[in-house]
Structure formats: structure tokens, C-alpha cells
Amino acid sequence: MAGLRSFGAYIPTLRMPRDMIAKAWGRGSLGGERSVANYDEDTLTMAVEAATDCLRGIPREEVDGVFFASTTPSYKEKQSAALIAMALDLPKTVRTADFGHSLRAGTSALLAAMDAVKAGALTNVLVVASDSRMGYPKTDLEQLFGDAAAAVLVSANDGAVRIDGAVSLADEILDVWRTDTDTYVKSWEDRFAVTYGYTQSMVGAARTLLKQSKQDPKAITRAALYSPDSRSVQGVARELGLDPKTQLHPTLIDVVGNSGAAHALLVLVDALQETKPGARILAASYGDGSDAFLLTATDGIASVQKRVRGVKDSLAVKRTMPTYERYLAFRGIAELQPEPPLRIAAFAGATVEYRDRLSWISMRGSRCRKCGTHHFPIQRVCYTCRSKDDYETVRLSDKSATIFNYTLDNLAGGMDPPVIETVLESEVGACRIYCQMTDGDPKEVKIGQPVEFTFRRMHEAAGFHNYFWKCRPQREGGK
């Protein structure tokens, strides 16, 4: 038996109206808007956000597996799942694995987690999928794609959702692809890709699953199906005998875009957020074949719905991208002038990163065992009582804080000035923490403002990505 104990999602704050892209190129708009990862976000940081949402209220020492899926990982040779596990402050004994190279990578990871749990090898496996793909400028894909992440916790018991069955179908076809040197996604002619790729595989896998499960399509409460655009999924639903108006869950294409390997799980999480106990859910992904799942919501789903932010609370927080040109700069498509030499150059060292990773990546501070003073980063000598090496570490990343002081730095340079530099006071022992603010309006920053922590990419140096924690204004939802 395997089920979903929890679920969560993350959608970046920035949204770009498709009219803005269309106007830049003097062409038609597909309508709606797409999500855009901020300049300090990538698939790894979005995965940490979705996983954090999924694990709200769940003891992290109970997680014994992390499977990460993406077609756009931050590294081509370095495991993202291990870094995600470290940022989440999970036990070192956790089993980690990366899945990629397919839009089905997210559900491939889910199937592997189900097998591990059923076999008794693992008990609670966190599956997190995240993608940030790029379409060629001026194309429909540039407008259609969006950035997002979704996560589910697969457990030995059914938890919030029972997984009743699953079917996989493999099908070789060149419809959507990137070679090992491509930056932008390529695709064949639309009708060929949708008719002979997407529709055939989705219908084939879902129909086989329904037949094996002896499930009447009309008894399906909600169909959470991957779709490459906002229309094609309706044809799949009709071929399966589903009513698109009453049974098909929204594709999220109009408000998020197609989020690649994360999209099937993102639509599923959105459907689960409004599902009642006893509901039957059909979910399916696509990518050189299809994975289909039949699920039933249990009485436990209500507590998860109250605990997580999921898709709905993520969508409620947004800022509009100021200009299309800013988007090009964030993506590295438009190269900006290098910073003036008087500014401090970004630096990094793998040895320093290794030595301080408990503070930098896991965001652990220290508490003096003698006087109780909290420090960040971890200090061997207590500021207050001067005791040495007599401390315990405490996690600060999932605790709230308030702004103790701040400054707006217009001379620091960077991609999106001014840089908001803050000194925070954590709810844990009034620990003082220095960090930058992101996703905030400089005009609205004030002393005493509640904030929460978010894992972000700080800069590029020494040939690798340098991650650290920033703060952002406290958001609604999530307990």
C-alpha cells in the first residue's frame, strides 16, 4: 500500500502578461499570464520552497527519501536532491536521487517512490519536481511556458490520498525535445505532436488504467491531466468518456503556464486542495509516453488542505514583471554591462562552503548551553558568557522573524537594485540574522515587519552556484 501523506507547491511571485511578450515582438498574444522565476531563483530553490510547503507540520526526521525531478536542473553533474535534502535539514541517512531528461520525470519519480514504499525499503519519500524551461524568443512556447515546483510525500499508509493503481506507457516520438547543447526547447508541427504524441499516449495510459481498475469514467470526480496548452486536454477528456465541463480540472496554463516536469504534479496538487474525502481522481502526465494514476481522497485530506499553501495561496501572491527586457536580463538572454570595478567582486570557495554548510545551506544557528544565547551563524565561542564549544544547533529556516533594522543600498549593483539589506530578529531566542530581502517592495519595508526565510541563489563564483537564505515579507496561508 502507498499513499500521499502530504502535498505542496510553489509558484514564483513574478508574473508576466502574455500581452507584454506579444507587444515586444509585434505578434498576437495567447492571453493570460505566465509565472517567471526571479533573478535569484532556479529549479533547485523552487524545489526547496515546494518541499517546505509539503512538509509543514511533519517531523523532518521521518523523511527517509528525496527524489528530485527536472529537465532544467542547476547542475549537469552534481546531484540536486542531496543539496535539497541539506537545505531542508533532513537526516544524512536520507536516500537521494535525481530524475530528468523527460516531461514525465516528475511522475517517474513518483512511481519509484511508490515502489520503494511498497517494498518496505523506505517509509516517507519526498518527491519534488521543478522546471524552468525556455522557448525561443517570439515563439508560442515562450508565452506558454511557466516556472513552478510541486511536491508530494509518498508514505506507507494512505495518509491523505490512497493510490489505487498506476499504469505507464512508453512511446518513442520526436515531438518536443532539446539536445545536450540546446538552450531552447524545440518542437515539431503542433497537430503532429498533439495527435500522435500527446493525445495517443494520454488516452492509451488512462484508458488502460480505467479498464484494469474496472472504473467507470463517469464515476471520476476530478481528472487532473497534464496539458501542453489550454485546449488539447479537452480532446483527451472526451476520448476517455469524461465531461470536460464537470470533471476536468483547470490546466493552470492561463495563470502559470506549462511548468514542464512539474506540471502534472502541480495540477494534481491544485485538484487535491479542493477535493473532498471519497473523491476519485484520475491523474496523468505526458512525455515520450504517459504515466496515469487512480487515487482516492481519504478523511485525512482536510488536515493537509488547512496546513499547506499549495497552488492557491501561491497564486494569490504576485507582482507583475516590469518589462519584457527585464525578463531577458533575468534569463541571461540580454547580457548586461559588468559591475564597475569599485564594487566588491563575488567570491566563493568549496572548502569554505563545506565548512559552513550547516549554517549556509541548512540555516542552523547555535544555542549556548550555559546562558541560552542564540547565534547565527553557528559560533564556537558564546558572545555573552564566552563559553567555548558548549552549544547545540537549532534550525531557523522554518521559523518567522521580524525586521530589526534595514537599509536600501543603491550602490551595491546587482540585477534588481536597490538591494534591501536587513538585520532580523528570529522568533527563536531573538537571534539576530543578517540577510537580504527578496520579492519585496523597497517602499513597503519597515522595522518590525514580519518576514519568512526563502532559499535563493546569491551569485555565481568559482564556477559554481552559491546559495544562501534570504527573507521576504510574510505570506498568508500555511500553518
mmCIF file of C-alpha atoms in Angstrom, residues 25 31 37 45 56 79 94 162-163 188-189 212 258 268 288-290 312 328 359 364 367-368 463 469:
data_model
loop_
_atom_site.group_PDB
_atom_site.id
_atom_site.type_symbol
_atom_site.label_atom_id
_atom_site.label_comp_id
_atom_site.label_asym_id
_atom_site.label_seq_id
_atom_site.Cartn_x
_atom_site.Cartn_y
_atom_site.Cartn_z
ATOM 1 C CA TRP A 25 7.577 41.120 -30.895
ATOM 2 C CA GLY A 31 -3.823 35.530 -23.477
ATOM 3 C CA ALA A 37 11.404 32.791 -11.675
ATOM 4 C CA THR A 45 15.386 26.931 -4.952
ATOM 5 C CA ARG A 56 4.602 21.738 7.086
ATOM 6 C CA GLN A 79 23.088 15.821 -7.516
ATOM 7 C CA VAL A 94 18.150 10.070 3.644
ATOM 8 C CA ARG A 162 -4.807 6.484 -1.346
ATOM 9 C CA ILE A 163 -3.100 5.433 -4.591
ATOM 10 C CA TRP A 188 7.677 19.506 -34.349
ATOM 11 C CA GLU A 189 4.475 20.727 -36.025
ATOM 12 C CA GLN A 212 -7.716 -2.584 -15.231
ATOM 13 C CA ASN A 258 3.270 24.898 -18.745
ATOM 14 C CA LEU A 268 -2.729 17.264 -9.121
ATOM 15 C CA ASP A 288 7.522 10.029 -24.641
ATOM 16 C CA GLY A 289 4.593 8.090 -23.238
ATOM 17 C CA SER A 290 2.367 8.647 -20.233
ATOM 18 C CA LYS A 312 -3.957 28.561 -4.467
ATOM 19 C CA LEU A 328 15.507 38.843 -20.891
ATOM 20 C CA SER A 359 24.671 27.449 8.641
ATOM 21 C CA ARG A 364 21.175 26.232 11.601
ATOM 22 C CA ARG A 367 22.294 27.993 21.308
ATOM 23 C CA CYS A 368 24.741 28.305 24.174
ATOM 24 C CA GLY A 463 32.491 28.097 -11.313
ATOM 25 C CA TRP A 469 18.937 32.182 2.697
#
